[in-house]
Coordinates of C-alpha atoms and ligand atoms in Angstrom, one line a residue:
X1 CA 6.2 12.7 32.0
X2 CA 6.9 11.5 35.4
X3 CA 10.3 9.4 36.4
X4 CA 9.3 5.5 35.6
X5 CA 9.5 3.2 38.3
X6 CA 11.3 0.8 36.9
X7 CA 14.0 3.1 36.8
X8 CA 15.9 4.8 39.9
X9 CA 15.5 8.2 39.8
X10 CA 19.2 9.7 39.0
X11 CA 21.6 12.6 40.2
X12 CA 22.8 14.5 37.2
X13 CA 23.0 17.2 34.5
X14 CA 23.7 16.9 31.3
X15 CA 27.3 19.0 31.4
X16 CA 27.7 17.0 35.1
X17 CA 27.0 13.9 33.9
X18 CA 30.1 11.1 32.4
X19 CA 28.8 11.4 28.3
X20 CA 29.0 8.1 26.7
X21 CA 30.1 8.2 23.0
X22 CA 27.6 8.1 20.5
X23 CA 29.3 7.5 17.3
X24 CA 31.9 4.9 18.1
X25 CA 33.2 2.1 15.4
X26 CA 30.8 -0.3 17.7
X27 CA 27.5 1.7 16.6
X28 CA 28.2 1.9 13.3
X29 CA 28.9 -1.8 12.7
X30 CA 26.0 -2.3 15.0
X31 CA 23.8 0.6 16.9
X32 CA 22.0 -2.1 18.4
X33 CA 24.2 -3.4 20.3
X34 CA 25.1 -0.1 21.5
X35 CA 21.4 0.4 22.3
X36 CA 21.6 -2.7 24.6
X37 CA 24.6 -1.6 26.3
X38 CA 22.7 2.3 27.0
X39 CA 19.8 0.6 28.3
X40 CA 21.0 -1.9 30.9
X41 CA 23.5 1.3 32.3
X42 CA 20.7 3.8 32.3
X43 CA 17.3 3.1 31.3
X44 CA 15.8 4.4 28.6
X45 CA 18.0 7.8 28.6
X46 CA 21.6 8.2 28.5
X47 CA 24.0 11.2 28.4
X48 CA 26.0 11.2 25.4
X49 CA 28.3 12.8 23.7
X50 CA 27.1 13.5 19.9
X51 CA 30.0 14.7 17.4
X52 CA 31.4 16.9 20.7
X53 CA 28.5 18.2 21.8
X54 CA 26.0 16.7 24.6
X55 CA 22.8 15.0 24.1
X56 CA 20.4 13.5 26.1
X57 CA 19.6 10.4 23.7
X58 CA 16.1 8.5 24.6
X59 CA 15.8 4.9 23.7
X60 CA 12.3 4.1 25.4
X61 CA 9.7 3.4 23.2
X62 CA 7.1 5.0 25.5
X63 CA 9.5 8.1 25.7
X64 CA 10.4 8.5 22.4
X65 CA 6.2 9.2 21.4
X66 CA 5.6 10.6 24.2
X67 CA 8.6 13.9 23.0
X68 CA 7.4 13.1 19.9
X69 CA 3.6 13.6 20.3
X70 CA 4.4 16.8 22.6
X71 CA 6.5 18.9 19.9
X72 CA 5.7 22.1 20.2
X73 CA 4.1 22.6 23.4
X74 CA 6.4 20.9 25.5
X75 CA 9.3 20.0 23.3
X76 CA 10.4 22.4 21.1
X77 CA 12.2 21.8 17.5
X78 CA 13.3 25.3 16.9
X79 CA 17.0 25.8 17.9
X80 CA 16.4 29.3 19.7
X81 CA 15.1 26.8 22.5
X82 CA 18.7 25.2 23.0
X83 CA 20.5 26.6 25.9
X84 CA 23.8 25.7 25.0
X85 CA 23.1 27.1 21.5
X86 CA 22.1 30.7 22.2
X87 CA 24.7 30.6 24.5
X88 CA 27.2 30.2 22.1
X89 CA 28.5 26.7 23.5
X90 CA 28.1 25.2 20.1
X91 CA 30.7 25.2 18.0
X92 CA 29.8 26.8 14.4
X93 CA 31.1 23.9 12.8
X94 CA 29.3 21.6 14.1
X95 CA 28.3 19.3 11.5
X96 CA 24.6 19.5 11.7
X97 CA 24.4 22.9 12.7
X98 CA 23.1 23.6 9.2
X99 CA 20.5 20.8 9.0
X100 CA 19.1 22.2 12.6
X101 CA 19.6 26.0 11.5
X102 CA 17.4 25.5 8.6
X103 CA 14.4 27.3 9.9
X104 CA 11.4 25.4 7.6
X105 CA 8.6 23.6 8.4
X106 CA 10.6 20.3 9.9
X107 CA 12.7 23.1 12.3
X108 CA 9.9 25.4 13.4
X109 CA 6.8 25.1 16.5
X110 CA 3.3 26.5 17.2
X111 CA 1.6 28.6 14.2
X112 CA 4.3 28.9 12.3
X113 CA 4.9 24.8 11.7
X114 CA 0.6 24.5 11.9
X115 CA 0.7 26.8 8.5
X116 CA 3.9 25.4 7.1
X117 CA 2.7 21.5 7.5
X118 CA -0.6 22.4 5.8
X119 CA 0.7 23.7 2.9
X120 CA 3.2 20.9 2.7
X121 CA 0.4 18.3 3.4
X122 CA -1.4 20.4 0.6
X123 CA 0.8 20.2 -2.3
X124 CA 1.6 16.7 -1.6
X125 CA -2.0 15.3 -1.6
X126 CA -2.2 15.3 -5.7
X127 CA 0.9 12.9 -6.0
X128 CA -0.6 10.8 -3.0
X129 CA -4.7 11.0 -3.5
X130 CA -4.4 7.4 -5.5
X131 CA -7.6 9.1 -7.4
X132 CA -5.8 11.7 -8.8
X133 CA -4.3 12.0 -11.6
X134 CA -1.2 13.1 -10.7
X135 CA -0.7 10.1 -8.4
X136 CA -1.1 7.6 -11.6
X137 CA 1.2 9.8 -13.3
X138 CA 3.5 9.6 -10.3
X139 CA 3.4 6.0 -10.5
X140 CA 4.1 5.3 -13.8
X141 CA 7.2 8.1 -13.8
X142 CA 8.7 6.0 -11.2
X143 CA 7.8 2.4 -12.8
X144 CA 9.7 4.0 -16.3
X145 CA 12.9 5.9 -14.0
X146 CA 13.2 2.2 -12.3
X147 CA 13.3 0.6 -15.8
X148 CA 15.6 3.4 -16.9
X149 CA 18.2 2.8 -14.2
X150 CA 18.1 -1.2 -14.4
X151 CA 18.3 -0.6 -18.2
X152 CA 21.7 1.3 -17.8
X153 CA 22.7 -1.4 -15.4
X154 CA 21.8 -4.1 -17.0
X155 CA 23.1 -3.3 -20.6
X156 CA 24.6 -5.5 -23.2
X157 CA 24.6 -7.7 -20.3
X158 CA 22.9 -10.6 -18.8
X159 CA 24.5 -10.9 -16.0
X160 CA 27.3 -8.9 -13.8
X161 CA 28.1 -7.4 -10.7
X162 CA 25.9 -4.0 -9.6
X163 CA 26.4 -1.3 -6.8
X164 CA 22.8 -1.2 -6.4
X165 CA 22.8 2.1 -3.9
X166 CA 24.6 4.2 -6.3
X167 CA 23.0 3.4 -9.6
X168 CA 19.6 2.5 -8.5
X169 CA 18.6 3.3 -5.0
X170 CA 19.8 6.8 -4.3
X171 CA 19.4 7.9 -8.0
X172 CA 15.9 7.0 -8.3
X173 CA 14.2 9.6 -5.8
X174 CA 15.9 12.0 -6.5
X175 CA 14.5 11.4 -10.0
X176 CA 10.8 11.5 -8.3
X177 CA 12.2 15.0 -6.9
X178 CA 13.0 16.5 -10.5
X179 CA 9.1 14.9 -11.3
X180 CA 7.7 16.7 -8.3
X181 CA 9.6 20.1 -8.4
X182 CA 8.8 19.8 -12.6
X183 CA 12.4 20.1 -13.5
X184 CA 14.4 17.6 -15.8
X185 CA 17.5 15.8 -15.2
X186 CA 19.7 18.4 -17.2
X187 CA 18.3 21.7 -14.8
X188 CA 18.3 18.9 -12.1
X189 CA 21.8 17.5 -11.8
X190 CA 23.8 19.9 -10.7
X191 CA 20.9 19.9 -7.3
X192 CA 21.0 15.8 -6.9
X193 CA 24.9 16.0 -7.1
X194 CA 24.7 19.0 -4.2
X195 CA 22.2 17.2 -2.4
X196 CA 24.4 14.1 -1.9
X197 CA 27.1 16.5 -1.2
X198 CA 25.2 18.0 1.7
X199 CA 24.1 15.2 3.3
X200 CA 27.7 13.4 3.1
X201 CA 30.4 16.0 2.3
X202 CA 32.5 17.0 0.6
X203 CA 32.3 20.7 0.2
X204 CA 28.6 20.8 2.3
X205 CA 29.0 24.4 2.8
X206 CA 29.4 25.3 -0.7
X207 CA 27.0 23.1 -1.4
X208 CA 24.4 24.4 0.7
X209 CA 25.0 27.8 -0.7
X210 CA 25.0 26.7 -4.7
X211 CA 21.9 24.4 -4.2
X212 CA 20.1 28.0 -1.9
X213 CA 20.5 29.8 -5.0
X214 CA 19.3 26.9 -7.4
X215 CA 16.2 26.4 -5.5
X216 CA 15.4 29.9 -5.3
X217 CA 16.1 30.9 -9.0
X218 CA 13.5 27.3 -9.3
X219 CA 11.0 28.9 -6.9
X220 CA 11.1 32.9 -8.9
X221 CA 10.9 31.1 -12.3
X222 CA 7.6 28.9 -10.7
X223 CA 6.2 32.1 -9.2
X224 CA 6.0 33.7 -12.5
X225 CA 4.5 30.9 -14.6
X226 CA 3.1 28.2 -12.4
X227 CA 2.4 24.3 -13.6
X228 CA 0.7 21.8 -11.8
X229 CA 4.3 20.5 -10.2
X230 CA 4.6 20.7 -6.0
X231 CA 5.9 24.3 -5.9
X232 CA 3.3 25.3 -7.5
X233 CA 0.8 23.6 -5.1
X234 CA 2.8 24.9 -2.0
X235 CA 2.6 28.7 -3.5
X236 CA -1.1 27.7 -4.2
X237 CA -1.7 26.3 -0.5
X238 CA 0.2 29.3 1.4
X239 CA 0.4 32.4 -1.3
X240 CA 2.1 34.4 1.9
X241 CA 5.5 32.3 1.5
X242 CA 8.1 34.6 0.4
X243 CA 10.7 33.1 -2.3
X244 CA 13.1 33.2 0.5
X245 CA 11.2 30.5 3.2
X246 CA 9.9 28.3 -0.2
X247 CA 13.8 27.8 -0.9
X248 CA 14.7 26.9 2.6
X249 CA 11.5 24.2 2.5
X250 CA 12.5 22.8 -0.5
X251 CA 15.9 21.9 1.5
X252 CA 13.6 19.3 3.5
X253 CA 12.0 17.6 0.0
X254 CA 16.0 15.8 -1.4
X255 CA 16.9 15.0 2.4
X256 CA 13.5 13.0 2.7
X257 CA 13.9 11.7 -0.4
X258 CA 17.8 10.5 0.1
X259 CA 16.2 9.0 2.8
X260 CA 13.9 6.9 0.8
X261 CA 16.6 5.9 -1.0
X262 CA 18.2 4.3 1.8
X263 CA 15.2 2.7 2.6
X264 CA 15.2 1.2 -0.8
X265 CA 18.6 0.1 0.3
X266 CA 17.8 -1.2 3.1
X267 CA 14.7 -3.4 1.9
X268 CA 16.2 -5.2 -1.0
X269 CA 18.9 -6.4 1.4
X270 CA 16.0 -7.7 3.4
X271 CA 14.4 -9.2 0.5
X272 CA 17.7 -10.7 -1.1
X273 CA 19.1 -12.4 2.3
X274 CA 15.6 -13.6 3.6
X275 CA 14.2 -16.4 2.1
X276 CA 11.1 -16.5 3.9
X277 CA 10.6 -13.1 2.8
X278 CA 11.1 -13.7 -0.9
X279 CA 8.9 -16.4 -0.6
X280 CA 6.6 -14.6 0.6
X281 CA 6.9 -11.2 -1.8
X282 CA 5.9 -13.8 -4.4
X283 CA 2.7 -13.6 -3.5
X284 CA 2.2 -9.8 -3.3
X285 CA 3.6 -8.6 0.0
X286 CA 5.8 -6.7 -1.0
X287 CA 4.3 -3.5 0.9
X288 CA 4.4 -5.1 4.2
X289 CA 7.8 -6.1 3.9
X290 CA 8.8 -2.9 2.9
X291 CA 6.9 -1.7 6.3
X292 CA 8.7 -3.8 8.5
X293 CA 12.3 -3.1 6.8
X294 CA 11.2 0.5 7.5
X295 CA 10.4 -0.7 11.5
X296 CA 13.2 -3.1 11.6
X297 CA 16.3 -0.9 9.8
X298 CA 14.7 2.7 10.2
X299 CA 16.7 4.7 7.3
X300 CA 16.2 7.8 9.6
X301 CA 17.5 5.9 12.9
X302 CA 17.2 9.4 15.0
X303 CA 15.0 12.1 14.6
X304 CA 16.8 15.3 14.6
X305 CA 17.2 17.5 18.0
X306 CA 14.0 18.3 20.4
X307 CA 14.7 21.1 23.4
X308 CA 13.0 20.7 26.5
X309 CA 11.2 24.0 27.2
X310 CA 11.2 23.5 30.7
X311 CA 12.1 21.2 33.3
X312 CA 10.9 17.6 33.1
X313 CA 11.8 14.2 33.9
X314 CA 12.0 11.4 31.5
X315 CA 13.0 7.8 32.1
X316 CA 15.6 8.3 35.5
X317 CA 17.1 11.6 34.3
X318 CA 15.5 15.2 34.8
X319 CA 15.9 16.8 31.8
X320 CA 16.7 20.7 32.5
X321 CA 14.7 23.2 30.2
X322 CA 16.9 24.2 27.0
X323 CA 18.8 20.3 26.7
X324 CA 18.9 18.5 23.4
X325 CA 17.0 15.2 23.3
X326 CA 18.4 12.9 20.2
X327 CA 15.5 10.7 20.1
X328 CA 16.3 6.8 18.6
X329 CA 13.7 5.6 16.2
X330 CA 15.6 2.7 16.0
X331 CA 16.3 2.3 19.9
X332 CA 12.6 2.5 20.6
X333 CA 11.5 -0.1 17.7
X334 CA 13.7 -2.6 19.5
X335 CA 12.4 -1.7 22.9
X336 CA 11.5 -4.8 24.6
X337 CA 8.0 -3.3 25.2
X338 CA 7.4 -3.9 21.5
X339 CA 9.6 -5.5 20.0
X340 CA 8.5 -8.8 21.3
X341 CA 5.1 -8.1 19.1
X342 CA 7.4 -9.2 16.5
X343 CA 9.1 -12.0 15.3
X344 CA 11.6 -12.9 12.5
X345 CA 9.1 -16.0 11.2
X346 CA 6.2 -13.6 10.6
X347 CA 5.8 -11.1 7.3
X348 CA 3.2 -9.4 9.3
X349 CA 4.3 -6.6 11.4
X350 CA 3.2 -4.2 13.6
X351 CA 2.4 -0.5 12.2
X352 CA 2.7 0.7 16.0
X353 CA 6.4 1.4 15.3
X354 CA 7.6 5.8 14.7
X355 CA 9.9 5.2 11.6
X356 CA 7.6 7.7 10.0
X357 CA 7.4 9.7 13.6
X358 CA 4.3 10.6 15.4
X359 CA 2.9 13.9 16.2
X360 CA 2.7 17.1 14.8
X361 CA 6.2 16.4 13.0
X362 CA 5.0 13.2 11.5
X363 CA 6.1 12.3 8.2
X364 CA 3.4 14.0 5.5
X365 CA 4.9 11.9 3.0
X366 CA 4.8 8.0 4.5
X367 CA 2.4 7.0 1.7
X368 CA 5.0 8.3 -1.4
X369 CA 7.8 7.1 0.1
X370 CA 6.4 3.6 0.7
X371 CA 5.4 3.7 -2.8
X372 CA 8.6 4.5 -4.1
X373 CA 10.1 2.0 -2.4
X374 CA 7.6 -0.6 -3.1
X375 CA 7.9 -0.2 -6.6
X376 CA 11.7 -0.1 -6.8
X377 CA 12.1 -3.8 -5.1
X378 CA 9.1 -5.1 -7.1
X379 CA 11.2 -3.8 -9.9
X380 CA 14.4 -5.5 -9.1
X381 CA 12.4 -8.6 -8.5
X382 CA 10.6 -8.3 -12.4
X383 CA 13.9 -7.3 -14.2
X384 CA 16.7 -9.9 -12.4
X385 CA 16.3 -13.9 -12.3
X386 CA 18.7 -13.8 -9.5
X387 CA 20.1 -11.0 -6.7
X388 CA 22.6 -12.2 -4.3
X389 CA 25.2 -9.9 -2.2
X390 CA 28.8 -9.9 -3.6
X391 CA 29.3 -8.9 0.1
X392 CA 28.9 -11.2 3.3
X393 CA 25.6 -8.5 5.6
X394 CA 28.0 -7.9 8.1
X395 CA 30.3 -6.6 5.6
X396 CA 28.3 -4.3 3.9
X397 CA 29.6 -0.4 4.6
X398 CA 27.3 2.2 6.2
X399 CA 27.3 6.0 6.0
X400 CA 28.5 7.3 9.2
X401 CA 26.0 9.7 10.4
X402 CA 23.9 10.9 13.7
X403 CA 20.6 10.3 11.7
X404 CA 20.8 7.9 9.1
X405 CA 21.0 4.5 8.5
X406 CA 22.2 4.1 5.2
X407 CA 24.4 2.3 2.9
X408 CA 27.1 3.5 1.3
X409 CA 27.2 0.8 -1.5
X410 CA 25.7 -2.4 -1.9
X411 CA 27.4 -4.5 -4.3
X412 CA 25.6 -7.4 -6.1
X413 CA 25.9 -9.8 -8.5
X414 CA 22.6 -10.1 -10.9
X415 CA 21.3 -12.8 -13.7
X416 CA 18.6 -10.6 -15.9
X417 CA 15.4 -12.1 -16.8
X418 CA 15.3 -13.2 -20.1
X419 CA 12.2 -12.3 -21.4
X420 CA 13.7 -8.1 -19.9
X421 CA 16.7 -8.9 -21.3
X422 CA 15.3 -7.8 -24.8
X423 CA 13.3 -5.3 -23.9
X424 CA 13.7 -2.5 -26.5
X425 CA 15.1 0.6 -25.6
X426 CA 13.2 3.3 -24.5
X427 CA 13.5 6.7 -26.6
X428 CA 12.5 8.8 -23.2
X429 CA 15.5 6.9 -21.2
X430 CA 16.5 10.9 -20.3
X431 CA 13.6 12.4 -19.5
X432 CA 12.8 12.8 -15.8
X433 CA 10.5 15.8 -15.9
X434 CA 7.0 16.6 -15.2
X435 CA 3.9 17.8 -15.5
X436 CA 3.2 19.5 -19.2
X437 CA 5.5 21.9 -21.1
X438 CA 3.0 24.3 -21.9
X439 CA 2.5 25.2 -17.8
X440 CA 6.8 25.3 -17.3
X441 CA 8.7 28.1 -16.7
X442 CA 11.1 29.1 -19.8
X443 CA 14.1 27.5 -19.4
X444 CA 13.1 24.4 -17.6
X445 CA 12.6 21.8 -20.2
X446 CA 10.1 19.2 -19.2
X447 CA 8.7 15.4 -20.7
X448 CA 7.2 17.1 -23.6
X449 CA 10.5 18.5 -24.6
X450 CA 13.5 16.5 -26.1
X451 CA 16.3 16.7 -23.4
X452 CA 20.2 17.1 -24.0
X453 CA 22.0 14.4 -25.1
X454 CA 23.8 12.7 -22.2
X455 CA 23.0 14.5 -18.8
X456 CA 25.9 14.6 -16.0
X457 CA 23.8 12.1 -13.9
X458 CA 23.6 9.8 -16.5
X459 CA 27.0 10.2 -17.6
X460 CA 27.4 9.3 -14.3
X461 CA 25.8 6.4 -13.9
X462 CA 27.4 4.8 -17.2
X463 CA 30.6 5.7 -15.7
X464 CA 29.8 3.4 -12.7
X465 CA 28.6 0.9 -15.1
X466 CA 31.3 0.7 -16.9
X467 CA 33.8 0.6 -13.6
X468 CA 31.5 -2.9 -12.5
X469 CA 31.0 -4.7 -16.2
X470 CA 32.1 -8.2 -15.1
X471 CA 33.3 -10.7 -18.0
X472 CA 29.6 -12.2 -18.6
X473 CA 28.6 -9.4 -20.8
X474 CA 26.4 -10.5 -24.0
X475 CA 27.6 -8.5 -26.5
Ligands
HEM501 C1 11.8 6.3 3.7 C2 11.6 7.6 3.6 C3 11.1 8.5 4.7 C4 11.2 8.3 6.0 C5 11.8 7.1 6.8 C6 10.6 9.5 6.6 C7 10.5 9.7 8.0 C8 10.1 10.9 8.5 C9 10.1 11.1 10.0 C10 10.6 10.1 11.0 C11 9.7 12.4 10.2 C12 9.5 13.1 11.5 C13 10.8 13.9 11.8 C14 10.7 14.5 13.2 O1 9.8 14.2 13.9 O2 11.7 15.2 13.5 C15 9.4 12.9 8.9 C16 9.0 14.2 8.6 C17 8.9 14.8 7.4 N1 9.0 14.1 6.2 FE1 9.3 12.2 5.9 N2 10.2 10.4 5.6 C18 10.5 9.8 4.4 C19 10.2 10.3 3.2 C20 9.7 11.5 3.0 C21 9.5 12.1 1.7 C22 9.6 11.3 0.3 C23 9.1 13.4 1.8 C24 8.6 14.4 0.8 C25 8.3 14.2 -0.4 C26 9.0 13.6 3.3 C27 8.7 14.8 3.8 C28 8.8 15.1 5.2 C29 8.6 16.4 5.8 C30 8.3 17.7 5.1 C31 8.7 16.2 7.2 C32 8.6 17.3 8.3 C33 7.2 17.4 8.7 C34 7.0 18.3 9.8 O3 8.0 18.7 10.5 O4 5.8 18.6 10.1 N3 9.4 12.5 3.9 N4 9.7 12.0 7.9

């Protein structure tokens, strides 16, 4: 890509160059803002300075696809390509070191990421092929998880306050994950609590190493009796994948889905603070909404790091070969190029935006995850008369972190619908499993079979319950 001429060509490396700080107080109340400020000082690149460590981080919508469209060839995602990496000039402890280590399909270029991304694309075309029959299985497990969830919210009451990210929005995918990998929520737990413990600390390390060996004890138990469940399919779509590599992909399948989650997030704030758009969900719109929460509050802001694998210019900056580009989903859905497509007064919205990327690295799973998500605000919508904030927007906490945009609660305050309110409980309220018994590995109980009790997640989840039953209970 050649130097734009809107923008003055500029003098400056990457370790010459003042760094602006990324991850200020200002971006995370509002990386907008932030956004504006790079732009009008540099263009549509600026040096910063990520958690320590230099970035170049693009905010041009034109140059975010066009890194994004040339991964691989030109831009690599493997972090042998990054100079100051292999030259030891990262420190070890750098917190996503392990994310960018990972060496799977979302970390790797060329052959290796052409095999790894069919197999992936493979074994998730059953749960996503609308014709198959895992797909309608898929979508009724996650219509009966999102009744589960709102049941354990909503019970004994009919009305109360909620922390709708914790006991409904980041526990329902992972759910979905135990239905893909054909685990249940009792052999499952343990994973979603390490997953969340990766992603936000504490104790990611150990985490990492506990959830390694989980998901490779999964993978050998799979390998020796597979079911129709998505480690089955990959093992079916690349039989060469050593037990090893299938562990380190399944890394990419929770952090995906925790992303959903925050997309979930994200969209019933939308839906709950926009009138026009509730108005509008009324009569079946709920998809598109969903797609422009996912354009307008990206729940994976920036992509994770690309390395320039050889000299090239982009926006006024030359980018030397082996730099780190952190490239801003979020920056380049509000470039002015676009964003003025798009308006606040219109439901309709452009699909031209990257939330899902673009490229080779695209997002295989874009039509699950907006099902998921669609599904879990219809949901809310069915089950609750009313939703309103028990927080002003602006007060609403976020997750610090270079990639996501999530929340790290959202309180509300609900009125169930009556005619849910007396819904009969459901004997399979535990079950999260999939795919037939008969075709499970021994020892990973599935829907067919009776689960334990009270599992730790749902122990969980009551405990939360109980910490937020307000004085309006029924009974
Ligand atoms: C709201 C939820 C989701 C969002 C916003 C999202 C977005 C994205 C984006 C932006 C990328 C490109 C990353 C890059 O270029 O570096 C990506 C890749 C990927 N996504 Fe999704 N995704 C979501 C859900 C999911 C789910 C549910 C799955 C799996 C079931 C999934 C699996 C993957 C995989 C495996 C890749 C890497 C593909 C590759 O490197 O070829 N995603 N996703």
């Amino acid at each position: 890509m050649t130097t734009d001429s809107r923008f003055a060509p500029r003098a400056g490396t990457l370790t010459s160059s003042p760094l602006e700080p990324l991850f200020t107080r200002e971006y995370d109340a509002d990386p907008a803002l932030v956004h504006e400020r790079f732009r009008t000082a540099y263009g549509p690149v600026a040096p910063v300075d990520l958690l320590g460590v230099p970035v170049w981080f693009v905010l041009g919508y034109e140059e975010v696809l066009h890194v994004l469209q040339n991964a691989g060839d030109r831009w690599s995602k493997c972090v042998a390509n990054w100079r100051a990496f292999t030259e030891g000039r990262v420190p070890a402890d750098w917190p996503p070191l392990t994310l960018l280590t990972a060496d799977n399909t979302g970390f790797q270029d060329g052959d290796r990421h052409r095999l790894g991304r069919a197999a992936w694309d493979a074994a998730l075309r059953p749960f996503q092929d609308p014709a198959h029959p895992q797909a309608q299985a898929m979508e009724r497990a996650i219509l009966r998880y999102c009744d589960d969830l709102i049941d354990v919210v909503t019970e004994g009451t009919s009305s109360g306050l909620a922390d709708l990210c914790a006991q409904y929005g980041r526990p329902l995918p992972l759910m979905v994950a135990n239905h893909l990998l054909g685990v249940t929520l009792e052999y499952g737990d343990d994973m979603v609590m390490d997953f969340w413990r990766l992603l936000d600390g504490p104790d990611s390390g150990g985490a990492y190493q506990r959830l390694y060996a989980a998901l490779h004890d999964l993978v050998t138990a799979k390998r020796s009796r597979p079911g129709e469940d998505f480690i089955s399919y990959l093992f079916a779509a690349k039989p060469d994948f050593t037990d090893d590599e299938l562990a380190r992909e399944l890394f990419l399948l929770p952090a995906f889905l925790d992303f959903t989650g925050s997309l979930i997030c994200n969209a019933v704030v939308e839906v709950i603070t926009n009138p026009r758009l509730r108005t509008t969900l009324s009569t079946g719109a709920i998809e598109e909404a969903v797609n422009r929460v996912a354009m307008l509050k990206p729940a994976i802001a920036n992509v994770t790091l690309r390395y320039a694998k050889a000299d090239v210019k982009l926006g006024g900056f030359t980018i030397a070969a082996g730099d780190p580009v952190l490239l801003s989903v979020a920056a380049a859905n509000n470039d002015p190029q676009i964003a003025s497509a798009l308006s606040d007064d219109t439901v309709r919205s452009t699909r031209a935006h990257l939330s899902w990327g673009a490229g080779p690295h695209r997002c295989p799973s874009r039509r699950l995850a907006t099902q998921i998500t669609t599904i879990a605000v219809r949901r809310l919508l069915e089950r609750f008369s009313t939703l309103r904030l028990a927080l002003p927007p602006d007060q609403l906490p976020w997750r610090p972190s270079p990639f996501m945009r999530a929340l790290r609660s959202l309180p509300v305050q609900y009125e169930v619908r009556q005619d849910f309110a007396l819904r009969p409980r459901r004997e399979s309220r535990e079950t999260a499993g999939a795919g037939d018994s008969a075709s499970r590995p021994q020892g990973i109980p599935g829907d067919g079979d009776r689960p334990p009790a009270r599992s730790a997640l749902w122990a969980f989840l009551h405990r939360l319950r109980g910490g937020r039953r307000d004085d309006h209970q029924a009974g």
